[in-house]
Coordinates of C-alpha atoms in Angstrom, one line a residue:
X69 CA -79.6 -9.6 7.4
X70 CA -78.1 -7.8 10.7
X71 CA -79.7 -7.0 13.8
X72 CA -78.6 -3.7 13.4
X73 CA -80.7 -2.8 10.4
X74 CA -83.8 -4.0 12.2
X75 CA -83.0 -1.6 14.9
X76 CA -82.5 1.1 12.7
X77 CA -85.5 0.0 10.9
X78 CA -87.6 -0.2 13.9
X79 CA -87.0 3.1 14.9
X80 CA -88.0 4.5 11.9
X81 CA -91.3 2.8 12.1
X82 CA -91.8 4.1 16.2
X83 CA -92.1 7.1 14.6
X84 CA -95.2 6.6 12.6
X85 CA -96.7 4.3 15.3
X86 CA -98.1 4.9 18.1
X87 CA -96.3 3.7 21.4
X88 CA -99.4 2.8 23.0
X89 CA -99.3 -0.3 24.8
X90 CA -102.9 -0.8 26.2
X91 CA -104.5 -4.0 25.4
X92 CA -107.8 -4.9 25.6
X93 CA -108.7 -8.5 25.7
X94 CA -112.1 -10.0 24.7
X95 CA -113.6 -13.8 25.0
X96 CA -116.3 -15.2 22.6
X97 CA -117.3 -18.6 23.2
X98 CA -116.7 -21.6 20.6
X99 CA -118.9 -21.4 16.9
X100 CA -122.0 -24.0 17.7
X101 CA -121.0 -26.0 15.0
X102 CA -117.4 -26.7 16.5
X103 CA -118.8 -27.6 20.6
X104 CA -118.8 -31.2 20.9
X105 CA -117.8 -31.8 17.6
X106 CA -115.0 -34.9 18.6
X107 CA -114.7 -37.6 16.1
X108 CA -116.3 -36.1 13.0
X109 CA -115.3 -36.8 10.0
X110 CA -115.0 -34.5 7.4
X111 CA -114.0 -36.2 4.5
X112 CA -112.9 -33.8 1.5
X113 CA -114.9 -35.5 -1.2
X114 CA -118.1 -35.9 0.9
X115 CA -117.6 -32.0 2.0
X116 CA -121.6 -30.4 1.4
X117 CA -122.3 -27.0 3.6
X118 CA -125.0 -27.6 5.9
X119 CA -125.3 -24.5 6.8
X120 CA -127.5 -21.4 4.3
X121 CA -125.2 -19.7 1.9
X122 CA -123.5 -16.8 2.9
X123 CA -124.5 -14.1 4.5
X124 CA -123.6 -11.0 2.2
X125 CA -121.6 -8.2 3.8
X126 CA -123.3 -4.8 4.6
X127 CA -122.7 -2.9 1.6
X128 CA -121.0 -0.2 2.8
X129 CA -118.6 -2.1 4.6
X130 CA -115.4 -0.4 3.5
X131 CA -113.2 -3.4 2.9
X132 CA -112.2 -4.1 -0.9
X133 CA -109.2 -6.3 -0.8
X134 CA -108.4 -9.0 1.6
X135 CA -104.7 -9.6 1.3
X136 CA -103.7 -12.8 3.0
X137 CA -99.5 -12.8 3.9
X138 CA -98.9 -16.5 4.6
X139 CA -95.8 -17.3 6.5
X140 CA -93.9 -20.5 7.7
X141 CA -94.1 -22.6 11.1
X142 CA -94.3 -21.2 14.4
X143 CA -96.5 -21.2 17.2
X144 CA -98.1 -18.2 19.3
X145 CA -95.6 -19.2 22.5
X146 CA -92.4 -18.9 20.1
X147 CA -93.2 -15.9 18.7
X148 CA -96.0 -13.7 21.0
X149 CA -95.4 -15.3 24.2
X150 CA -94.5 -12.7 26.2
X151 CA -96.7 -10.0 24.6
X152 CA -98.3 -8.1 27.0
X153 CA -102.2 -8.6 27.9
X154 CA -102.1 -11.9 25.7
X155 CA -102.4 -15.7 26.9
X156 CA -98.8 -15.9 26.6
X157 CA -95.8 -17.8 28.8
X158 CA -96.9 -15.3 31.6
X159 CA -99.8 -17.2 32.6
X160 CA -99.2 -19.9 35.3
X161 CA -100.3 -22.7 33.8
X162 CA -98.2 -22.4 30.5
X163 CA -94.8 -24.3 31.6
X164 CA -96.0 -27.6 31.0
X165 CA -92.9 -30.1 32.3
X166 CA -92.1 -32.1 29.2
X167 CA -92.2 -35.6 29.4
X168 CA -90.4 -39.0 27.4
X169 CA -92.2 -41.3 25.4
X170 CA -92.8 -43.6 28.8
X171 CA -94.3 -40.7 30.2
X172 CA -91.4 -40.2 32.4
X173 CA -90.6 -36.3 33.2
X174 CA -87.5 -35.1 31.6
X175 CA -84.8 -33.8 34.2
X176 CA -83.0 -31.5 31.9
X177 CA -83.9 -31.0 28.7
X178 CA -82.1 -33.0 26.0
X179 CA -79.3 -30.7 24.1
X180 CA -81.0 -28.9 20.7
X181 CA -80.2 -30.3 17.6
X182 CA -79.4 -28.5 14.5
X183 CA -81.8 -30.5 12.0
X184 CA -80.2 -29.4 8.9
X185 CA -76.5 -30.5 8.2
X186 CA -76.5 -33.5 6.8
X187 CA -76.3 -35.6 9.3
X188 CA -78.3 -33.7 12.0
X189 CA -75.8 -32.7 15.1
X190 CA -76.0 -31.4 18.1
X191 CA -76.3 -27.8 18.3
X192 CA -73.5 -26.8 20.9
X193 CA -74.6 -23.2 21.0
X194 CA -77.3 -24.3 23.2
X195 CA -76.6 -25.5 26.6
X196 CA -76.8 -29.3 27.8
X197 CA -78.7 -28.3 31.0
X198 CA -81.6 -26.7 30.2
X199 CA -84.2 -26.9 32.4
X200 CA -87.1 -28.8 31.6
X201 CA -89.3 -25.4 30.8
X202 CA -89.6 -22.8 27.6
X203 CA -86.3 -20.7 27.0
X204 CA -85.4 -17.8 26.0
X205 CA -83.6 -18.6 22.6
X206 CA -81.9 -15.2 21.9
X207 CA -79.8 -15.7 25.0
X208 CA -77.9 -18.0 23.0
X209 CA -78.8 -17.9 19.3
X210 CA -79.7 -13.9 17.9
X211 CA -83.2 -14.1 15.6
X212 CA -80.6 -12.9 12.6
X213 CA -79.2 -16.5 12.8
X214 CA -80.8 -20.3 12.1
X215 CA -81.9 -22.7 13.8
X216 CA -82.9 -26.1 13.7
X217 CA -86.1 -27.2 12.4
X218 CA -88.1 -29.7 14.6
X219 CA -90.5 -32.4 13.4
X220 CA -93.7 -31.5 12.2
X221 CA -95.8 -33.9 11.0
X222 CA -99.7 -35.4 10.4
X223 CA -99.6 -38.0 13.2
X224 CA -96.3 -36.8 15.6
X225 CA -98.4 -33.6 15.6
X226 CA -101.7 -35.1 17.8
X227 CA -99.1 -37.3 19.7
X228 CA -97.3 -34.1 21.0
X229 CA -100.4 -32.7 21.8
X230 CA -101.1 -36.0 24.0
X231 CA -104.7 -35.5 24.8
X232 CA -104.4 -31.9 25.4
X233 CA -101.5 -32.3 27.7
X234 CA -99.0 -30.8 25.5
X235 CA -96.5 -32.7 27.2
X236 CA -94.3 -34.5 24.3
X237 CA -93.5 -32.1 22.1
X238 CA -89.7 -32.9 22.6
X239 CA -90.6 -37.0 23.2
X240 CA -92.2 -36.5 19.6
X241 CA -89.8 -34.1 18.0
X242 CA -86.1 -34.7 16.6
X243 CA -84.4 -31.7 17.4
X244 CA -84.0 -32.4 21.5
X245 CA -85.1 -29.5 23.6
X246 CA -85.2 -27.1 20.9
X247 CA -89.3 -27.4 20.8
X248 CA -89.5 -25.4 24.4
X249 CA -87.5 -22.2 22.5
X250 CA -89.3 -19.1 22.6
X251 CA -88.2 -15.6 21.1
X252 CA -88.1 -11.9 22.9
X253 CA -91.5 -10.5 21.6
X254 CA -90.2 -7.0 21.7
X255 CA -87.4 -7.9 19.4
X256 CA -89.4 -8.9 16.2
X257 CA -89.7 -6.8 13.3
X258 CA -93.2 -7.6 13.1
X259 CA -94.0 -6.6 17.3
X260 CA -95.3 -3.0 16.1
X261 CA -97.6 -4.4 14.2
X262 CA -99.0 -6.8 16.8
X263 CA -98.8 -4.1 19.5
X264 CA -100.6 -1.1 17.0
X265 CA -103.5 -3.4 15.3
X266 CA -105.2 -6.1 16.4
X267 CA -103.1 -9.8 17.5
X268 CA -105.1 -12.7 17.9
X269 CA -104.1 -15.0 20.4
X270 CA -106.3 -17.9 20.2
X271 CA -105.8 -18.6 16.5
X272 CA -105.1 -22.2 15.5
X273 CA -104.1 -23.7 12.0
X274 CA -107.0 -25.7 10.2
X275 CA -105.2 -28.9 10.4
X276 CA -102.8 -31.2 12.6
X277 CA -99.2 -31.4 11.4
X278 CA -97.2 -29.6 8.6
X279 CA -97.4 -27.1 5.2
X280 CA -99.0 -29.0 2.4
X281 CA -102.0 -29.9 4.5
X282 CA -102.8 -26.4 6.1
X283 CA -102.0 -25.1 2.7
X284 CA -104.4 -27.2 1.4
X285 CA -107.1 -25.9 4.2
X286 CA -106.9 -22.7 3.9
X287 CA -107.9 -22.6 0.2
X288 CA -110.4 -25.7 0.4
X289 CA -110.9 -26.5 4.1
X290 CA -110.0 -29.8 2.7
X291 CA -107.7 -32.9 3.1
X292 CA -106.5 -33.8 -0.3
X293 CA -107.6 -37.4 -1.2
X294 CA -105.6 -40.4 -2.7
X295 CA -106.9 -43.6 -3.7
X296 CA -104.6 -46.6 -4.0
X297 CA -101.2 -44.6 -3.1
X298 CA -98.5 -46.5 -3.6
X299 CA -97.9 -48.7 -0.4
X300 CA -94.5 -47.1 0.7
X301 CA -95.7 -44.1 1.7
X302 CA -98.7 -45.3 3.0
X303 CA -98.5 -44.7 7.1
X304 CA -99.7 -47.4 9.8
X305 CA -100.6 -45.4 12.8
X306 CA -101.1 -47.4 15.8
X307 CA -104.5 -46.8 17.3
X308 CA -105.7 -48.0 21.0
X309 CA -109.4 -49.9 21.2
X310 CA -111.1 -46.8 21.0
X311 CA -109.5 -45.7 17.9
X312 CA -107.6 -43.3 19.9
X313 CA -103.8 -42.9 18.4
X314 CA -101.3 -43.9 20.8
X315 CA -98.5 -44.2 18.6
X316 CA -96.9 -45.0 15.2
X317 CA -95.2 -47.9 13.9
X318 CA -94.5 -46.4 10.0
X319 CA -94.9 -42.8 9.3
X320 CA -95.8 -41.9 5.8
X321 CA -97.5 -39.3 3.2
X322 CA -101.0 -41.2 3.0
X323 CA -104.0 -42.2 5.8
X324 CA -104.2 -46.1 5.7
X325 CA -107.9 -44.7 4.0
X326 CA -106.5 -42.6 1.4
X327 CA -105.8 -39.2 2.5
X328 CA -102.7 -37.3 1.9
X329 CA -101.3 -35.4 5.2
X330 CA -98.1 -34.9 4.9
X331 CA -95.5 -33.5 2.2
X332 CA -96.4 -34.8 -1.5
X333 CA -95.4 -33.4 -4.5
X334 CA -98.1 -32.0 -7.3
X335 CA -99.3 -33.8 -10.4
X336 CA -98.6 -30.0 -12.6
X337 CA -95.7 -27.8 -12.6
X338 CA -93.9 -27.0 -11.2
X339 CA -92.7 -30.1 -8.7
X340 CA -89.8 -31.4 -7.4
X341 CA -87.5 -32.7 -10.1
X342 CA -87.1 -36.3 -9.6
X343 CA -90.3 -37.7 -8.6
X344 CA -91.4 -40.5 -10.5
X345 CA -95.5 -40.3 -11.5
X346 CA -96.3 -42.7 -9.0
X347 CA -95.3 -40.3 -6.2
X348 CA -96.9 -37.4 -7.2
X349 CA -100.2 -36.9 -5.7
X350 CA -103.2 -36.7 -8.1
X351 CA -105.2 -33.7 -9.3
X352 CA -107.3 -32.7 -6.8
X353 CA -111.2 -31.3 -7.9
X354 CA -112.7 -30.3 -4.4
X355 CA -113.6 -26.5 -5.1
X356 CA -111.1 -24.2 -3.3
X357 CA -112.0 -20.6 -2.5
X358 CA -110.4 -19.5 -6.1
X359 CA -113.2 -20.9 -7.5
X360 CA -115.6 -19.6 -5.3
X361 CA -114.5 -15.9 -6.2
X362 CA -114.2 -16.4 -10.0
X363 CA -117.3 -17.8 -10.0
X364 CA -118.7 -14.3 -8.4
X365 CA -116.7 -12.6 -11.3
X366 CA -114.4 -11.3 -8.6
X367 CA -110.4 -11.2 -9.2
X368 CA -108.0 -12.6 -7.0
X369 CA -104.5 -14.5 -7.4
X370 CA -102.0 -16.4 -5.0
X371 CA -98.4 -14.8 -4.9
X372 CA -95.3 -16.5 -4.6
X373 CA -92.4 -15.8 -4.3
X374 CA -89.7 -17.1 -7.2
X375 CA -92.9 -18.8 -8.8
X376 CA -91.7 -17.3 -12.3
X377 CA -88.7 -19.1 -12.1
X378 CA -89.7 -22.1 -10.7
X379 CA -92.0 -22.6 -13.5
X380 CA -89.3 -22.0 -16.0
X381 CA -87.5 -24.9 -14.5
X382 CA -84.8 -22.7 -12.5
X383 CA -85.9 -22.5 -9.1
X384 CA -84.3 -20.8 -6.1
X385 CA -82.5 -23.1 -4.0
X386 CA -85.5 -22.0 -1.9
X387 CA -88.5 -22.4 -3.1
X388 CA -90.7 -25.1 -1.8
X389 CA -93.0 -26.8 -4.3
X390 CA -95.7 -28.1 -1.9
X391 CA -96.0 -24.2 -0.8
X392 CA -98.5 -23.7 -3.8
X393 CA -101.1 -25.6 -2.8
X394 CA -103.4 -24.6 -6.4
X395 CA -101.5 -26.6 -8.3
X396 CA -102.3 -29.7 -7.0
X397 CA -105.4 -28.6 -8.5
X398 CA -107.0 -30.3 -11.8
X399 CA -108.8 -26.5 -12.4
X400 CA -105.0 -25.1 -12.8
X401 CA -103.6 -27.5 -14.9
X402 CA -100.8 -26.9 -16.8
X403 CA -102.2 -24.9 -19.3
X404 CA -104.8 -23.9 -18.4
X405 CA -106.4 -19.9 -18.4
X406 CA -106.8 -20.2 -14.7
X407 CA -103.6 -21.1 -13.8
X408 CA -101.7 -18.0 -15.7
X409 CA -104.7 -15.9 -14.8
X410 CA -104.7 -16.6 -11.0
X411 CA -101.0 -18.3 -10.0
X412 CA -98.6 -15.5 -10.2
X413 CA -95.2 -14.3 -8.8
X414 CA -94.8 -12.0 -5.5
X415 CA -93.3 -9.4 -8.0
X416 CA -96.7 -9.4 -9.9
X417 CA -98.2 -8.3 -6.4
X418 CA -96.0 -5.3 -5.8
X419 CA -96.4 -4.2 -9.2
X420 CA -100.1 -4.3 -8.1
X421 CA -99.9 -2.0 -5.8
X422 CA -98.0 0.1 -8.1
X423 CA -101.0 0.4 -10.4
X424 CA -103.4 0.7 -7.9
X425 CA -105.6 -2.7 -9.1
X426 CA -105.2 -5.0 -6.2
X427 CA -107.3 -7.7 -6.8
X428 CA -110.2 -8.2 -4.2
X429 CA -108.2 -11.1 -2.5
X430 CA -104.2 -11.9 -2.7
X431 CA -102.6 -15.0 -1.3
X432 CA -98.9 -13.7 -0.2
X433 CA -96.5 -16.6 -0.3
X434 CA -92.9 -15.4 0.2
X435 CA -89.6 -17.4 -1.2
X436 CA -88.6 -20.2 1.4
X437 CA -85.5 -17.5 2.4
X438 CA -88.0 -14.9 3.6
X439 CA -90.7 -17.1 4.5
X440 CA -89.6 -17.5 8.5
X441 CA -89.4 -21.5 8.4
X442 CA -86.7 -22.5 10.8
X443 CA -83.3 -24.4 9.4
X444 CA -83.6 -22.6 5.9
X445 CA -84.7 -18.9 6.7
X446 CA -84.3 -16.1 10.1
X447 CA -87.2 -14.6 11.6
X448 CA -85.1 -10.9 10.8
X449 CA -84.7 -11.6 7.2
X450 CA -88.3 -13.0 6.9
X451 CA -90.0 -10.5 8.9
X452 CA -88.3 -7.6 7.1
X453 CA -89.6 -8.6 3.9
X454 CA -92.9 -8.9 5.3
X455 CA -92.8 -5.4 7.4
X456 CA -91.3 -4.2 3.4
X457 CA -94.5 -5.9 1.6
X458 CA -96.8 -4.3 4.5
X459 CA -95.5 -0.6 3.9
X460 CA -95.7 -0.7 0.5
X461 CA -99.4 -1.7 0.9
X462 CA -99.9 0.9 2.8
X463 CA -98.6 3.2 1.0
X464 CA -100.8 2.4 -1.7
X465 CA -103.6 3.5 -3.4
X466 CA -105.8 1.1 -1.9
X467 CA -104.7 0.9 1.5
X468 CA -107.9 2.4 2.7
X469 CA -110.1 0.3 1.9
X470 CA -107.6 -3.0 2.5
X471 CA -107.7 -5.5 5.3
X472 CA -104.1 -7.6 5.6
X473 CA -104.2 -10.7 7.5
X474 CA -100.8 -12.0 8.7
X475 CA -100.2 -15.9 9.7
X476 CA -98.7 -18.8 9.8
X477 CA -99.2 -22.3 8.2
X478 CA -98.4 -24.7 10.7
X479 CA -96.6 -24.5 14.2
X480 CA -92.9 -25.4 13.0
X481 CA -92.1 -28.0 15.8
X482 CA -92.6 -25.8 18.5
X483 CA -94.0 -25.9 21.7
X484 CA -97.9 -24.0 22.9
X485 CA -99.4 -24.0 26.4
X486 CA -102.9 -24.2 24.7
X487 CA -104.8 -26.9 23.6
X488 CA -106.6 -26.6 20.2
X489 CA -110.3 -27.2 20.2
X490 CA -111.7 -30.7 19.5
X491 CA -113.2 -30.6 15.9
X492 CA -112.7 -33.2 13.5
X493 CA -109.9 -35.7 12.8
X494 CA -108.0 -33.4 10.7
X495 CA -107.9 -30.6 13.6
X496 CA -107.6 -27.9 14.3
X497 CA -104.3 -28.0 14.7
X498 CA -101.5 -25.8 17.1
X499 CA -102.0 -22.7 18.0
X500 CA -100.1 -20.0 16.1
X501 CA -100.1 -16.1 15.1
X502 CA -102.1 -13.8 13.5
X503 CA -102.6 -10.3 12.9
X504 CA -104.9 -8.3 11.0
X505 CA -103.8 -4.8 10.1
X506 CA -105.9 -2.4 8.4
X507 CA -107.3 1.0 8.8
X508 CA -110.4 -0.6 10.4
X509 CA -108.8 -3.4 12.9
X510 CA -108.8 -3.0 16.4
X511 CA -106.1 -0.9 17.6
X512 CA -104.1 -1.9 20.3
X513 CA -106.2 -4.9 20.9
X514 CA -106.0 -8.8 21.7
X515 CA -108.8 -10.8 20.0
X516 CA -109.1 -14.1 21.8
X517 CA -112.3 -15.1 19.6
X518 CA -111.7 -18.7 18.6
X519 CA -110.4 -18.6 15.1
X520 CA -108.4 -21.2 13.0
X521 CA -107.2 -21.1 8.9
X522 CA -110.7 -21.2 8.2
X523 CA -112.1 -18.2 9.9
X524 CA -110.2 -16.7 6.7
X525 CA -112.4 -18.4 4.2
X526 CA -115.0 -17.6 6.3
X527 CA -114.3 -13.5 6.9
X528 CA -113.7 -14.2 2.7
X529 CA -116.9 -15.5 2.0
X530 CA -118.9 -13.0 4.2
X531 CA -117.2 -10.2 2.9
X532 CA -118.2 -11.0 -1.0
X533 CA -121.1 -13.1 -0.5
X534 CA -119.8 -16.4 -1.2
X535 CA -121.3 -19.8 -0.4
X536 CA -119.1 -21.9 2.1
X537 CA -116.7 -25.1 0.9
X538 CA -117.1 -27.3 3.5
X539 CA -118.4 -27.5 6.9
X540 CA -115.9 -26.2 8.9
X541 CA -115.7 -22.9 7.1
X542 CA -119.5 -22.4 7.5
X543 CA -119.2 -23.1 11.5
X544 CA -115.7 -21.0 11.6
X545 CA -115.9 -17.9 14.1
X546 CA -115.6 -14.8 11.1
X547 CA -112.8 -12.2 12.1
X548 CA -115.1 -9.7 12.4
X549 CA -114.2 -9.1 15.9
X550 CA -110.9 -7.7 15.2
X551 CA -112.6 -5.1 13.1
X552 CA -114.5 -1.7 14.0
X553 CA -115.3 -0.6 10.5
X554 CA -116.8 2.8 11.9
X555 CA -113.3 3.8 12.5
X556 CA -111.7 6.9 10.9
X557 CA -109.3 5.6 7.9
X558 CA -107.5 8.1 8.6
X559 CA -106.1 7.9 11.9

C-alpha cells in the first residue's frame, strides 16, 4: 500500500468532511466505583455485579447497532499525539526521560531493533543517537513501511509503567528506543475521523499487557482462569514485601494463582497447529457480553477477518488465533449453534451491510495484515481497510441509526505520558485510541471522560438494557459523553 494512494484517498474524503478543526475538551471525574479502588481483586470466577441491573436506554434513543472495529497495539502518544486540543506530546510534562533497569537515565537512546527477522537486529534505518525523548518515526521510517514490534506483555507491562512513572518502557522492552516512536497525526488515514467526530483521549485498555487478555476483557471484563497449568509456563514474578512487583525472574502464560495473561492458544478451533492439549488453555464459562445479548433475543456476531479459512484449516499467514477471543469459550464449542450463529467472517459483515440487517452489535476484527499491529502489518494498509469498512457503513442503510466505535486492544510496546488509573490487579492498562463516529457523536470534539475496554460493555449494556458481567463494567464511565443524540442525522 503506497503513500500516494492515501493522499489521493485523503483528498477525496476532505471533500465530504468538514475542515473544521475546533476542539472542545471536556473533564469528568473518575466512576465512584473506580476512586480508591488499589489492590482489588477481581477474580473472573468470583465476578457478581454489585451494582442494580442496567439502566434501560431512553427509548427513543436513536442508536440500533453498535459496531465495535477492534484494532491492534498502539498507544494515544504513537498515534494522536500531536492532535490538536488533546493531552497529547504538546503538554509539558509528556517527555518523560527514560531510564535503565538501575534506574539510571539513558543518555541516548539505545538504537531500534527490528523484532521480527529471525534473529531480531538492529534496525539501522533509525539513528544510534537519538535523544533520550519521543521521535518522530516518519522522519526515518514512512507509516507505508514496518516496523519492529516491542514487548508487550502481562507483567513487563506494570514494570514499564513503574509506579506511574512511565519511565522504563525501553528498560522493559526489546526493541531499544523504538518504544519513544510516535507518528505525524496529520498523516493517518484515520486523522479525519478523529478530527470530524468525537476522539477520546483518556481511554485506556481493560487490562495490563498484550491481545488475548484485553480480548478477553472486552467481551467478559474477565481474566481467563487456569487451574493446575502445566508448570513451564507458569510465571514467578518477583514481588517486594508489600506485594508490590519489582521485577521478574521467569515470564510465562499463567499467574503463580492460576490466571492466564498472556498469549495461549484455545481449547476449540481453530488454534495454532502444533500445540499439544496440555498447552491449550481450557474452556472458559464466565458469561461474556454475547451471552448477555442472546439472552435479550438480540442478534449480534464477532467478525474476523480470514475466520472462514482459518476454520477450514488454511489460514492466512496472518491470522492470529488468540485474536478471537469467543472461542476459548465452552458456549462456542466446536459445534455448537452459537458458534456458527454468532462467530463469522469479516466478509459476512459487509455483506451485512449490503442487505441492510446489521445486527444490533458487531465485533470487527480485521486479518493480522490490516489489523495495524507493528512487525506484521502498516498503519496505511490497516487504516485504509478500516477508513474502506467505515464508508461502506456509512453508506448503508443503517448508518443513521449506527454508532461505530474505533480502538485498539493493547498499547503495542509503545510509550504514553499518562498514567492509567489504579483499579484492580488486572488494570487498567495503557492508554490508547478511540473514536466514536456516528451521526450522533460529538463533532469536532475531545472527550477526556475516563473510559477503558469496558466503558464499551458498559455503553452496550445501557443501550439494550442488559445486566453487567462483572464489576468493573457496572462502575465503567458509559460513552455517553461523546454522544448528542438530539443532533440532526443528517448533517
Amino acid at each position: 500500500m503506497t503513500v500516494d494512494r492515501f493522499d489521493e484517498m485523503t483528498k477525496r474524503l476532505a471533500t465530504r468532511l468538514t475542515r473544521r478543526t475546533a476542539i472542545t475538551s471536556t473533564g469528568i471525574g473518575l466512576a465512584a466505583g473506580l476512586a480508591g479502588a488499589h489492590g482489588l481483586r477481581v477474580h473472573a470466577q468470583e465476578a457478581t455485579p454489585t451494582a442494580p441491573e442496567a439502566t434501560p436506554a431512553p427509548a427513543d434513543v436513536p442508536i440500533d447497532h453498535i459496531i465495535v472495529m477492534f484494532f491492534e497495539n498502539h498507544t494515544f502518544d504513537n498515534l494522536y499525539g500531536l492532535f490538536a486540543g488533546a493531552n497529547g506530546l504538546a503538554q509539558p510534562e509528556a517527555f518523560i526521560p527514560q531510564v535503565d533497569l538501575d534506574g539510571q537515565v539513558y543518555e541516548t537512546l539505545p538504537q531500534p531493533v527490528d523484532s521480527y527477522p529471525t534473529p531480531p537486529k538492529i534496525d539501522t534505518r533509525f539513528p544510534d543517537d537519538l535523544p533520550n525523548q519521543p521521535f518522530m518515526i516518519n522522519q526515518y521510517v514512512p507509516p507505508d513501511e514496518e516496523v519492529g514490534s516491542s514487548r508487550h506483555l502481562f507483567y513487563q507491562h506494570q514494570l514499564q509503567i513503574n509506579g506511574g512513572r512511565m519511565d522504563k518502557y525501553v528498560a522493559w522492552g526489546d526493541t531499544g528506543g523504538l518504544p519513544m516512536g510516535y507518528y505525524d497525526t496529520t498523516e493517518l488515514p484515520l486523522y479525519p475521523y478523529a478530527r470530524d467526530y468525537t476522539l477520546a483521549d483518556n481511554f485506556f485498555t481493560g487490562a495490563f499487557g498484550g491481545s488475548m487478555l484485553n480480548h478477553f476483557w472486552l467481551i467478559c471484563a474477565c481474566t481467563p482462569v487456569w487451574p493446575d497449568a502445566p508448570d513451564d509456563i507458569v510465571a514467578q514474578p518477583d514481588l517486594d514485601e508489600a506485594g508490590n512487583l519489582i521485577g521478574l525472574t521467569k515470564d510465562g502464560e499463567v499467574t503463580p494463582d492460576g490466571y492466564a495473561v498472556n498469549t495461549s492458544q484455545p481449547m476449540y478451533r481453530p488454534y495454532q497447529a502444533g500445540t499439544p492439549d496440555s498447552h491449550r488453555m481450557p474452556p472458559q464459562t464466565e458469561p461474556t457480553i454475547g451471552d448477555r445479548l442472546t439472552e435479550a433475543g438480540l442478534a449480534w456476531a464477532w467478525y474476523a477477518g480470514g475466520w472462514n479459512d482459518a476454520l477450514a484449516g488454511n489460514p492466512d499467514s496472518t491470522f492470529v488465533y488468540h485474536h478471537q477471543p469467543f472461542v476459548y469459550f465452552e458456549q462456542y464449542a466446536d459445534g455448537t449453534v452459537a458458534k456458527e450463529k454468532h462467530l463469522r467472517d469479516e466478509v459476512d459483515f459487509v455483506e451485512s451491510l449490503e442487505r441492510g440487517d446489521l445486527p444490533a452489535v458487531s465485533f470487527v476484527k480485521p486479518l493480522g495484515r490490516y489489523d495495524e499491529h507493528a512487525g506484521y502489518s502498516t498503519v496505511i494498509a490497516s487504516e485504509l481497510h478500516l477508513v474502506d469498512l467505515i464508508e461502506q457503513v456509512k453508506a448503508s442503510a443503517v448508518w443513521d441509526r449506527t454508532a461505530i466505535i474505533v480502538t485498539y486492544d493493547d498499547f503495542g510496546g509503545w510509550y504514553d505520558h499518562v498514567a492509567p488509573p489504579v483499579v484492580d490487579r488486572w488494570g487498567p492498562g495503557g492508554r490508547v485510541p478511540a473514536i466514536i463516529i456516528s451521526p450522533y457523536a460529538r463533532r469536532h470534539f475531545v472527550d477526556s471522560t475516563l473510559y477503558d475496554h469496558t466503558s464499551i460493555l458498559k455503553f452496550i449494556e445501557w443501550r439494550f438494557g442488559l445486566a453487567p458481567l462483572t464489576d468493573r463494567d457496572a462502575n465503567a464511565n458509559n460513552l455517553l459523553n461523546a454522544f448528542d443524540f438530539d443532533a440532526d442525522p443528517g448533517n
